Short mmCIF file of C-alpha atoms in Angstrom, two decimals:
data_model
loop_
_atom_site.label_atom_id
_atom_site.label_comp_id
_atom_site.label_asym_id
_atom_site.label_seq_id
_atom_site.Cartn_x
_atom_site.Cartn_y
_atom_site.Cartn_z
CA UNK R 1 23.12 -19.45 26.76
CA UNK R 2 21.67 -18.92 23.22
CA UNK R 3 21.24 -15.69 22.19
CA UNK R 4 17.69 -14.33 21.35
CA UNK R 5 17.27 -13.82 17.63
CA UNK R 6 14.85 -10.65 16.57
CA UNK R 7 14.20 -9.33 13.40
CA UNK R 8 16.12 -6.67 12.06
CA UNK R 9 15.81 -3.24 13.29
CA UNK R 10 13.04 -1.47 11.26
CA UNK R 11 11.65 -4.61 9.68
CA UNK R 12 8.52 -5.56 11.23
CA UNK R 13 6.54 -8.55 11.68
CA UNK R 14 2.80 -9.33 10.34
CA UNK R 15 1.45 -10.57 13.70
CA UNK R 16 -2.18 -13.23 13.16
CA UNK R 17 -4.20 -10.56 14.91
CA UNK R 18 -3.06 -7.65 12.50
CA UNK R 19 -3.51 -9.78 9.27
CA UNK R 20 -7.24 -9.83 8.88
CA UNK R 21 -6.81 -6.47 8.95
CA UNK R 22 -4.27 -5.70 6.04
CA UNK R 23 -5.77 -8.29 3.89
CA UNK R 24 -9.28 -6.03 4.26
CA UNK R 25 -7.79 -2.85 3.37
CA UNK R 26 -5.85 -4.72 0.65
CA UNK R 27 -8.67 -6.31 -0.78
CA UNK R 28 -10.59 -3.31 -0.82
CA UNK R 29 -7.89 -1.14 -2.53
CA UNK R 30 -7.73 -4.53 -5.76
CA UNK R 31 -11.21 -3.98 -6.03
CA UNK R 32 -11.46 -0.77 -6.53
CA UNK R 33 -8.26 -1.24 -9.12
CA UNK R 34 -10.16 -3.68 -10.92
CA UNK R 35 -12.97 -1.45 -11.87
CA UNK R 36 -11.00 0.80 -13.46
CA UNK R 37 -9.15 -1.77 -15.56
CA UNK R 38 -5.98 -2.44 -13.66
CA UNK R 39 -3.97 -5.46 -13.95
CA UNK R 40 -1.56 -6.88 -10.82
CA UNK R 41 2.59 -7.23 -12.05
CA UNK R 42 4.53 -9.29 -9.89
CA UNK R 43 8.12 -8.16 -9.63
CA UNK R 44 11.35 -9.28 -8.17
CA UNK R 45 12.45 -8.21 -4.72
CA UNK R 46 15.80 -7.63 -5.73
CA UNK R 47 17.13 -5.73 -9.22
CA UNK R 48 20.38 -4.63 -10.77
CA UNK R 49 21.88 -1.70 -8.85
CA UNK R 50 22.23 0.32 -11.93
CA UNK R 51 18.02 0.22 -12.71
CA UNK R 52 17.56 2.78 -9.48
CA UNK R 53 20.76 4.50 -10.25
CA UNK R 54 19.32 5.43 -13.77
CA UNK R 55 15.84 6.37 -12.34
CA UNK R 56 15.63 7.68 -9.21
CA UNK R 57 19.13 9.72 -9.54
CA UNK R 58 23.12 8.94 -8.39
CA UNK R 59 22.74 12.02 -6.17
CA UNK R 60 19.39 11.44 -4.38
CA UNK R 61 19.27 10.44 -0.85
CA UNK R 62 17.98 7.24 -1.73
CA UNK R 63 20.65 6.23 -3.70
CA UNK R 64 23.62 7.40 -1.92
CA UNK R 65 22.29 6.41 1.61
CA UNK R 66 19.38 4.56 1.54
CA UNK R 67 19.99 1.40 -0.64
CA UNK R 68 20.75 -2.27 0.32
CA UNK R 69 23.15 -3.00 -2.19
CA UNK R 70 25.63 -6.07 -2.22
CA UNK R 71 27.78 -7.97 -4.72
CA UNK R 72 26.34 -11.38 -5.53
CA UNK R 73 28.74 -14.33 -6.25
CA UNK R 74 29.35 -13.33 -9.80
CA UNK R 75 30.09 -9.80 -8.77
CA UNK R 76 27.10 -8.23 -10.32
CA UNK R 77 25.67 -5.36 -8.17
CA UNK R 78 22.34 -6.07 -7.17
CA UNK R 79 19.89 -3.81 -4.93
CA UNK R 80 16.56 -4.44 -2.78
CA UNK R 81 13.75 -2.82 -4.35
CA UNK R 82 13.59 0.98 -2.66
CA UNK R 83 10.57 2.19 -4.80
CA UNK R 84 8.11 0.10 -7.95
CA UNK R 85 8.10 2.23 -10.39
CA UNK R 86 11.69 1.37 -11.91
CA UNK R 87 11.25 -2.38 -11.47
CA UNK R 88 7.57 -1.88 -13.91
CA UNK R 89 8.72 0.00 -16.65
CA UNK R 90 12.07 -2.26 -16.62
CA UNK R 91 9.72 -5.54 -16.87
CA UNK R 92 7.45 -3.54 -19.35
CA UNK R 93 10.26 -2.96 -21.55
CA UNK R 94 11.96 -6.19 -21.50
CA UNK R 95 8.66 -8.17 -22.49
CA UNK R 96 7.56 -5.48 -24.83
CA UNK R 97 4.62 -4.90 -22.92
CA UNK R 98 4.34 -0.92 -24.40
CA UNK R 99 3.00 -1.55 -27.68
CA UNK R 100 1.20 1.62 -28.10
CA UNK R 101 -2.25 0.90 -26.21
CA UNK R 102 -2.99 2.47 -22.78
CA UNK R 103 -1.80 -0.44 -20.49
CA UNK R 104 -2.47 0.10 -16.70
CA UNK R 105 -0.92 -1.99 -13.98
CA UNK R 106 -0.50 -2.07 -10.22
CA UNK R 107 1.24 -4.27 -8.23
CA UNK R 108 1.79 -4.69 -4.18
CA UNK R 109 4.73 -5.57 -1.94
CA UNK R 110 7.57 -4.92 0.31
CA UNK R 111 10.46 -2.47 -0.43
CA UNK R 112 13.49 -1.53 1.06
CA UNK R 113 15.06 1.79 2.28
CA UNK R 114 17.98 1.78 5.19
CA UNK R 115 17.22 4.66 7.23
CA UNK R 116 16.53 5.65 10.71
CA UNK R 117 13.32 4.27 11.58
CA UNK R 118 10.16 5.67 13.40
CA UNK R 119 6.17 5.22 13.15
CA UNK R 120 5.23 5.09 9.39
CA UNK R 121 8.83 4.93 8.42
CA UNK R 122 10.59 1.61 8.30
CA UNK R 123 13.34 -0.06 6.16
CA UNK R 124 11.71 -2.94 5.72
CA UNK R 125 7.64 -0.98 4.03
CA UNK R 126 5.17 -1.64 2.57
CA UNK R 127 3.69 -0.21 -0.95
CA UNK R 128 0.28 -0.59 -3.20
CA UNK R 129 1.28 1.21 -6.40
CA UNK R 130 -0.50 1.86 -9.91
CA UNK R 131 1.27 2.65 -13.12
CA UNK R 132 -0.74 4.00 -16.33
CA UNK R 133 1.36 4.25 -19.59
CA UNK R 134 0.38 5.69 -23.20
CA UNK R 135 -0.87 9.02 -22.96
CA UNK R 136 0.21 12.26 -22.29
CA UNK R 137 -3.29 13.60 -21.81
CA UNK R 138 -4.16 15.14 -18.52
CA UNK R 139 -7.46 13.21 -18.62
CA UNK R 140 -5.30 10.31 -17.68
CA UNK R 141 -4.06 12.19 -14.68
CA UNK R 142 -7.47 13.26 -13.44
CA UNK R 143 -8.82 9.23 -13.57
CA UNK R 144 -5.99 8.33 -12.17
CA UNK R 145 -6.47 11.12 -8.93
CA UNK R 146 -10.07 10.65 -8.99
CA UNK R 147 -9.56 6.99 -8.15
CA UNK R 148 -7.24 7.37 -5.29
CA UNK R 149 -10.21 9.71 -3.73
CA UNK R 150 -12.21 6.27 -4.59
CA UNK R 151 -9.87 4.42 -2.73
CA UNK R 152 -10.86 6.79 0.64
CA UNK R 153 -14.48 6.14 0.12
CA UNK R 154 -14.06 2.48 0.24
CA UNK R 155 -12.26 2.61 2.87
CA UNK R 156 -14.65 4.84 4.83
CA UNK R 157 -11.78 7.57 5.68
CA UNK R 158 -12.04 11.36 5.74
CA UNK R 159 -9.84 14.27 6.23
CA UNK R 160 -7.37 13.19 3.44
CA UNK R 161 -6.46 16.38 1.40
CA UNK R 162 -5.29 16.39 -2.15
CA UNK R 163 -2.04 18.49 -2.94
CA UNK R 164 -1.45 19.28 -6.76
CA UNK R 165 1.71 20.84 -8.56
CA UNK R 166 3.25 20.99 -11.84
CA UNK R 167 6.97 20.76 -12.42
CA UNK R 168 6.67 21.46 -15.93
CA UNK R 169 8.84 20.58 -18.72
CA UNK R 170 12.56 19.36 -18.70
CA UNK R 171 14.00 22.72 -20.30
CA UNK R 172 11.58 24.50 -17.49
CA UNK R 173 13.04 22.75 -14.71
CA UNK R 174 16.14 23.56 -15.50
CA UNK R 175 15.94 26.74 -15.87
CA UNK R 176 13.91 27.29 -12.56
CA UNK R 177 16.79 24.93 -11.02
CA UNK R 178 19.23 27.30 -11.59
CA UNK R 179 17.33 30.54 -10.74
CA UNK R 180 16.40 28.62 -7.23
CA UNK R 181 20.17 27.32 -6.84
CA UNK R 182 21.00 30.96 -7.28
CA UNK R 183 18.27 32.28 -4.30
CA UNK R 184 19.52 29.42 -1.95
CA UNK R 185 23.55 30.41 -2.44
CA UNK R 186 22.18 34.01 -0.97
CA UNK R 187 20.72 32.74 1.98
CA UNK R 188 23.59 29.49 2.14
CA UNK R 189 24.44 30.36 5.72
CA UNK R 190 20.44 29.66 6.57
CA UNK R 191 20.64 26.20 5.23
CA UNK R 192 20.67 22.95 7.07
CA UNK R 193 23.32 20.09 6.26
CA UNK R 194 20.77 18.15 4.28
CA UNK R 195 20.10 21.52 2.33
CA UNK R 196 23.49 22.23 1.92
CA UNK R 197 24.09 18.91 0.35
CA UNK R 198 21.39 19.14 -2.28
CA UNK R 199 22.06 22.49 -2.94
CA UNK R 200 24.52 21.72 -5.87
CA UNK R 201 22.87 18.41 -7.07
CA UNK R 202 19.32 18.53 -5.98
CA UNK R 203 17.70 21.95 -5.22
CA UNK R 204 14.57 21.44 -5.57
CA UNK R 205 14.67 19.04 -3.04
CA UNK R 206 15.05 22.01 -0.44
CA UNK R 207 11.88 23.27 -1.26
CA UNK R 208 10.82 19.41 0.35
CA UNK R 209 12.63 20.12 3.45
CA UNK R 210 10.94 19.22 6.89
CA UNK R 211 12.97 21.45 9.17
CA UNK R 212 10.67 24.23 10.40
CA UNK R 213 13.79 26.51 11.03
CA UNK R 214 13.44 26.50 6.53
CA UNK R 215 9.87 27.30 6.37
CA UNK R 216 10.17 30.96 6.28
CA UNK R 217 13.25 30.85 3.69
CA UNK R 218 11.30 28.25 1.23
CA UNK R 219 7.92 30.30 1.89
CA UNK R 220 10.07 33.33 0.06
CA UNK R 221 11.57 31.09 -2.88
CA UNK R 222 11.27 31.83 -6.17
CA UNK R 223 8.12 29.54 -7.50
CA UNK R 224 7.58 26.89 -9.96
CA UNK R 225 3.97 27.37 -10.86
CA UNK R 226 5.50 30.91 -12.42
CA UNK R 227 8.31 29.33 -14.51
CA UNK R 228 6.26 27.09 -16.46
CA UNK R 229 6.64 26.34 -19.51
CA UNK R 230 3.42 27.28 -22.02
CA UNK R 231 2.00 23.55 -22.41
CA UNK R 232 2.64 22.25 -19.34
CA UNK R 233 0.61 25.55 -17.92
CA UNK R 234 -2.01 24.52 -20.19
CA UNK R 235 -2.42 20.66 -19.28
CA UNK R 236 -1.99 21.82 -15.57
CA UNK R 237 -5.30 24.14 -16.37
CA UNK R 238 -7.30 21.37 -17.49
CA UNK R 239 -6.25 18.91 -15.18
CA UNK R 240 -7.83 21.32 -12.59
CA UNK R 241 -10.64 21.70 -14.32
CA UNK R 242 -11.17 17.90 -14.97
CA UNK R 243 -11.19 17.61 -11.11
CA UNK R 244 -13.22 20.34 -10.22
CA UNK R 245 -16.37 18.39 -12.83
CA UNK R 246 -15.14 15.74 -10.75
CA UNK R 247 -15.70 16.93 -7.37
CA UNK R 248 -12.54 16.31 -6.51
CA UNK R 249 -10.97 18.58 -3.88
CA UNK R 250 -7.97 19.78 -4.03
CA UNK R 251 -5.39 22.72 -2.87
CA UNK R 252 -2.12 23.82 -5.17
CA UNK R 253 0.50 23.59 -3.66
CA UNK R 254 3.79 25.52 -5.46
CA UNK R 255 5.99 23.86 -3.17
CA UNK R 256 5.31 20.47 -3.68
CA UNK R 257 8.15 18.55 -5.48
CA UNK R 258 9.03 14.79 -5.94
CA UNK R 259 12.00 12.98 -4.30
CA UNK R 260 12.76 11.10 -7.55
CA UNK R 261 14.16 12.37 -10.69
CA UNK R 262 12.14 11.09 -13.30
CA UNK R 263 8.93 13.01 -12.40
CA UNK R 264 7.54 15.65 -14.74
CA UNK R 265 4.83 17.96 -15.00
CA UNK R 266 1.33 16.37 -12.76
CA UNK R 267 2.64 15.52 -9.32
CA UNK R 268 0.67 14.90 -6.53
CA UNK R 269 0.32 13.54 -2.84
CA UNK R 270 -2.57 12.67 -0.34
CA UNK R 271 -1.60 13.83 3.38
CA UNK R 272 -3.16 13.99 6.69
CA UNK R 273 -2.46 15.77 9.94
CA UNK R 274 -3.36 12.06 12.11
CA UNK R 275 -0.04 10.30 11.83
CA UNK R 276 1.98 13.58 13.14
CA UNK R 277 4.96 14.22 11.13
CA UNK R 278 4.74 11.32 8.88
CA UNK R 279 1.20 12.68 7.00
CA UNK R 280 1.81 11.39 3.33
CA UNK R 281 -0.28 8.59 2.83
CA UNK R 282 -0.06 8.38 -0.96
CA UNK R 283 1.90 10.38 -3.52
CA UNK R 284 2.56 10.15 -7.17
CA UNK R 285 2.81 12.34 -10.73
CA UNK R 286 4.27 11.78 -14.35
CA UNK R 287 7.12 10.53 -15.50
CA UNK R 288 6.46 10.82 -19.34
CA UNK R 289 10.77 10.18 -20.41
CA UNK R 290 11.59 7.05 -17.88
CA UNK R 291 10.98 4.61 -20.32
CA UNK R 292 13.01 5.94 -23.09
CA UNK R 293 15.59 6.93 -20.29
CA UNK R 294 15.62 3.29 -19.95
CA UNK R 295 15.65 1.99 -23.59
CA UNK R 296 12.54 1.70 -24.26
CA UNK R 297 10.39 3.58 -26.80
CA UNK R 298 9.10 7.05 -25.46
CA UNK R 299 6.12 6.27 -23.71
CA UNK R 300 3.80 9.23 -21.55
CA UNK R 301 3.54 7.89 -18.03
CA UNK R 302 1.48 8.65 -14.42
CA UNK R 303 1.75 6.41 -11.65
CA UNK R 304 1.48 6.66 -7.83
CA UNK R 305 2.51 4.80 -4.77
CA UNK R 306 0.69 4.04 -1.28
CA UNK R 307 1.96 3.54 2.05
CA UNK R 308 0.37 0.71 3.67
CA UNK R 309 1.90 1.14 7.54
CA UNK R 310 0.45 4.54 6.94
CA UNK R 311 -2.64 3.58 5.55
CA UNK R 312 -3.70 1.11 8.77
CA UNK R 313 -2.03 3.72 11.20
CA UNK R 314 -4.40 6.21 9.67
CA UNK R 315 -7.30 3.21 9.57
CA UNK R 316 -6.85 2.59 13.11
CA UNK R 317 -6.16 6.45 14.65
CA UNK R 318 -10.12 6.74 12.38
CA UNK R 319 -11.46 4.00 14.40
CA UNK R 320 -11.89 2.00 11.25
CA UNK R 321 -11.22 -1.82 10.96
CA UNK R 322 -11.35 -2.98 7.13
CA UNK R 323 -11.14 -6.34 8.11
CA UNK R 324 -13.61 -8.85 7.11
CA UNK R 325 -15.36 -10.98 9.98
CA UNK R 326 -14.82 -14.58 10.08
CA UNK R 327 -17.56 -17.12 10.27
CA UNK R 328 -16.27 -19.62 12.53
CA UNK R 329 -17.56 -22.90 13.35
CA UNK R 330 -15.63 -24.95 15.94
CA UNK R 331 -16.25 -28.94 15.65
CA UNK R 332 -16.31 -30.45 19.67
CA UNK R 333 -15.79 -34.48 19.56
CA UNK R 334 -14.87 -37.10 21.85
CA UNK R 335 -11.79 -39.32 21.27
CA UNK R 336 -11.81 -42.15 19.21
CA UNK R 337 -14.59 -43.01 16.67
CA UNK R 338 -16.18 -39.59 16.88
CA UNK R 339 -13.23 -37.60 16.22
CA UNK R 340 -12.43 -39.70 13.47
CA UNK R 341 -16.20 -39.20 11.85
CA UNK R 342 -15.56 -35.54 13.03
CA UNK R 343 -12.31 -35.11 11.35
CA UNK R 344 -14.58 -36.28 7.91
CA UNK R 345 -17.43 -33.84 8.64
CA UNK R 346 -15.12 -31.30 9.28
CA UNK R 347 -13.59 -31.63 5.42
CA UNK R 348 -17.05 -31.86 3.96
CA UNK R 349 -18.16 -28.54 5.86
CA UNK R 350 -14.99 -26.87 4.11
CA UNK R 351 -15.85 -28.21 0.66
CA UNK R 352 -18.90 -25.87 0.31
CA UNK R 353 -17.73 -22.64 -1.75
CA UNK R 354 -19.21 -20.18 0.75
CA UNK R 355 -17.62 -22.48 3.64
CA UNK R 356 -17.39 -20.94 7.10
CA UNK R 357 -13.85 -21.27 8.93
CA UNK R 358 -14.05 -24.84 10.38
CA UNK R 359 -11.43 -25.75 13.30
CA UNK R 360 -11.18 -28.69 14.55
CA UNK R 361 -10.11 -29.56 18.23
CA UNK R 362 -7.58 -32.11 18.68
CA UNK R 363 -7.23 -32.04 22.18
CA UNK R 364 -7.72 -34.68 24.30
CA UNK R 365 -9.61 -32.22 26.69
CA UNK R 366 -13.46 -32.93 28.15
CA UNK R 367 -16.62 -31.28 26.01
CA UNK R 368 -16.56 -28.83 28.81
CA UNK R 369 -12.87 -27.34 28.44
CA UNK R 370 -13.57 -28.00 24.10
CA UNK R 371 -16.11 -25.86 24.01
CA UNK R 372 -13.95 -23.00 26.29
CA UNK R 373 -11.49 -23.37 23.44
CA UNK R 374 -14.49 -22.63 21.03
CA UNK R 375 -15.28 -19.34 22.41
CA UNK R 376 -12.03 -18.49 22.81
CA UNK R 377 -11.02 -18.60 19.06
CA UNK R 378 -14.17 -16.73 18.54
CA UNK R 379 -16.58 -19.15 16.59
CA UNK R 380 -20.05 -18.26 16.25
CA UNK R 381 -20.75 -22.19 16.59
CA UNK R 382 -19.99 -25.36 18.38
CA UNK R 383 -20.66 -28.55 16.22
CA UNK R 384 -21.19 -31.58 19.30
CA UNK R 385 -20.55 -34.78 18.13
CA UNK R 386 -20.45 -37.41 21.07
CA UNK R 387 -20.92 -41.10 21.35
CA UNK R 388 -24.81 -40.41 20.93
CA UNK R 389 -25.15 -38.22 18.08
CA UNK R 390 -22.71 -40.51 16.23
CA UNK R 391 -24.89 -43.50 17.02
CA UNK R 392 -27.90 -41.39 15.51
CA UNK R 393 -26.24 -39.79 12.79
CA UNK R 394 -26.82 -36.14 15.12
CA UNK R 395 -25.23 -33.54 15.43
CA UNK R 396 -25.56 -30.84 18.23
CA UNK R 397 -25.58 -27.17 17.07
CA UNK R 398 -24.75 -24.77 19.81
CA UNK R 399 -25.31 -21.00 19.43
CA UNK R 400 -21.99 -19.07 21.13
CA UNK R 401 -22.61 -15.68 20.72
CA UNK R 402 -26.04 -15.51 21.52
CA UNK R 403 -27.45 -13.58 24.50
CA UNK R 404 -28.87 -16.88 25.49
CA UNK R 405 -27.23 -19.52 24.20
CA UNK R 406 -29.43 -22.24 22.05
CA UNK R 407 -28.55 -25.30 21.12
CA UNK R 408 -30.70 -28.33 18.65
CA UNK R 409 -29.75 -31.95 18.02
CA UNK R 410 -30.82 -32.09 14.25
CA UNK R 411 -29.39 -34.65 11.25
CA UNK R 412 -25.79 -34.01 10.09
CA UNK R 413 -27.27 -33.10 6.81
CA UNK R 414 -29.44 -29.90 8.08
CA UNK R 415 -26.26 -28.49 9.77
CA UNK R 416 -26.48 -25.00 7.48
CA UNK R 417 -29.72 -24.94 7.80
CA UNK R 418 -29.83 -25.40 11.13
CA UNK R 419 -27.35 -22.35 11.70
CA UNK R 420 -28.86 -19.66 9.78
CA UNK R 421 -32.19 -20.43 11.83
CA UNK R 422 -31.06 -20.57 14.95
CA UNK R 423 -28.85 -16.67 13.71
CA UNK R 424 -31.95 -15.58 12.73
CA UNK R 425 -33.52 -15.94 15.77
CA UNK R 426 -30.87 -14.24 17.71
CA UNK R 427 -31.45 -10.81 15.95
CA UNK R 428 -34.14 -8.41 17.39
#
């Protein structure tokens, strides 16, 4: 007996029904991109190990536990994309793509993280993110926040809040590092494994933590807001400002950190209370020294990244489909030299730039059991074409969805116009 193959545990499939679906909400997201001057990137799936080591941080989860890494033939160390951000300001480097002028990007795919998975957390994900690079300004930061609330509105959702922090400057996160390192290693016998490990390379990571048996201890931590550097206060000020002329909504939040090392001053993260414990739809913030950490010339940064499961759970637990409905005409023919002439009709019907979907039945079933297939895939319209319609150069329209259904024998040629009659006369 041959064993079953399934996919890999945490890596999902894209089923037919849930496609329409994903392409709406992801069609709806590049259009919104597109007005505010975004261009796509494409990037490679899989990058040199030593990119995310750089970036995100030897000592972050990600990197010590997370990654699919493995040795290609030549021995380099390659790794599955865990997060975008790297992979853009690697390609923007290597083609010289920062050349001083604000360049915005965004770009859309799967990524890879090996952890335990659960609703809205898989190893095989999904992310829409957006990049901005060449100023330092918090302007930048408020366009690039107030479009993320545009991205909601498209999408028809509510009840998305808007978290906002500062981490300040290098020198100021340092310093706050070590004065939280120091109020942690007081209470060390409160902390959790996962606190315990970050404690010496990653404190501010704690103040992240999702055990509720740490929410009283982190509640009482020093805070980050009040170790802020003088500039950094400032640019936090305005961007708060910015969004308030906006009408932006927001709430502080002191305790609101990034997993990655790179980030700087302006973070930020979308989060709901509908998808239980997994409630951060979209997060993001500045990273103004990654791409001279990386070689390149020091270019200001802000960027952001979306959760796609999460989005369509959070679609779906609204009661809001983003999909796009199909037209769908269904051609019905007997055998022979009327499937044939169908078969031709059906390519010329396709031709037309605002073309309906047109499926063809190649069964060898009666008109009876043809048209049961019609309804079945859900087309709007059944195009007859027997022995006498192709003797008279007929078709015969029938209406599907109608509370009655109507049907006309009318010239081949008059089949649109035909159709948006006969819909017309269907509504009230």
């Amino acid at each position: 007996m041959v064993a079953k193959l399934q996919a890999v545990r945490g890596m999902n499939d894209l089923l037919p029904a849930d496609s329409p679906r994903w392409r709406g909400a992801e069609q709806r997201l590049q259009a919104v991109l597109a007005r505010y001057g975004y261009e796509e990137i494409r990037l490679p799936l899989v990058e040199p190990t030593e990119l995310f080591a750089r970036t995100i941080g030897e000592v972050t989860d990600i990197v010590e536990k997370e990654m699919y890494t493995f040795q290609d033939r030549n021995g380099d160390s390659l790794t599955l994309r865990p997060e975008g951000t790297a992979g853009v300001v690697r390609a923007g480097i290597e083609h010289g793509l920062f050349q001083g002028q604000l360049l915005r990007l965004w770009y859309q795919g799967p990524m890879f993280r090996h952890e335990r998975p659960q609703r809205g957390r898989y190893r095989q994900f999904h992310q829409l993110g957006a990049e901005c690079f060449g100023s330092a300004e918090p302007e930048l930061d408020a366009e690039l926040i107030a479009m993320t609330a545009q991205f909601w509105r498209e999408l028809g959702l509510s009840g998305l809040r808007l978290e906002i922090n500062s981490l300040g400057s290098r020198e100021a996160r340092a310093a706050y590092r070590d004065r939280l390192q120091a109020y942690f290693r007081d209470h060390q016998a409160a902390l959790d494994a996962d606190s315990l490990r970050r404690l010496d390379t990653n404190p501010l990571r704690i103040l992240d933590s999702k055990n509720p048996d740490l929410t009283a201890l982190i509640a009482a931590a020093p805070s980050l807001p009040e170790h802020l550097d003088v500039d950094s206060r400032a640019h936090f000020e305005r961007l708060c400002a910015l969004l308030d002329a906006l009408g932006v909504a927001y709430t502080v939040n002191p305790r609101l950190v990034r997993g990655l090392d790179y980030y700087g001053r302006t973070v930020f993260e979308w989060v709901t209370d509908a998808l239980g414990a997994q409630g951060t739809v979209c997060a993001g913030g500045r990273y103004d020294t990654l791409v001279e950490q990386l070689g390149g010339r020091a270019t200001p940064a802000i960027g952001f990244a979306l959760g796609l499961e999460r989005l369509l759970d959070l679609l779906a637990a609204s009661g809001i489909d983003p999909a796009t409905p199909r037209e769908i005409w269904y051609l019905v023919s007997a055998p022979g030299a009327c499937r044939a002439q169908a078969m031709l009709l059906a390519q010329q019907l396709r031709a037309a730039a605002d073309a309906p979907t047109v499926l063809l039945d190649h069964s060898a079933g009666n008109f009876g059991k043809q048209v049961q297939r019609a309804d079945k895939a859900g087309a709007r319209v059944a195009l007859i074409l027997g022995e006498d319609e192709l003797a008279g150069g007929t078709i015969t329209v029938r209406m599907l969805r109608a509370a009655v259904t109507t049907q006309e024998t009318v010239p081949r040629d008059t089949i649109h116009a035909t159709v948006t009659r006969l819909a017309a006369q269907e509504r009230p």
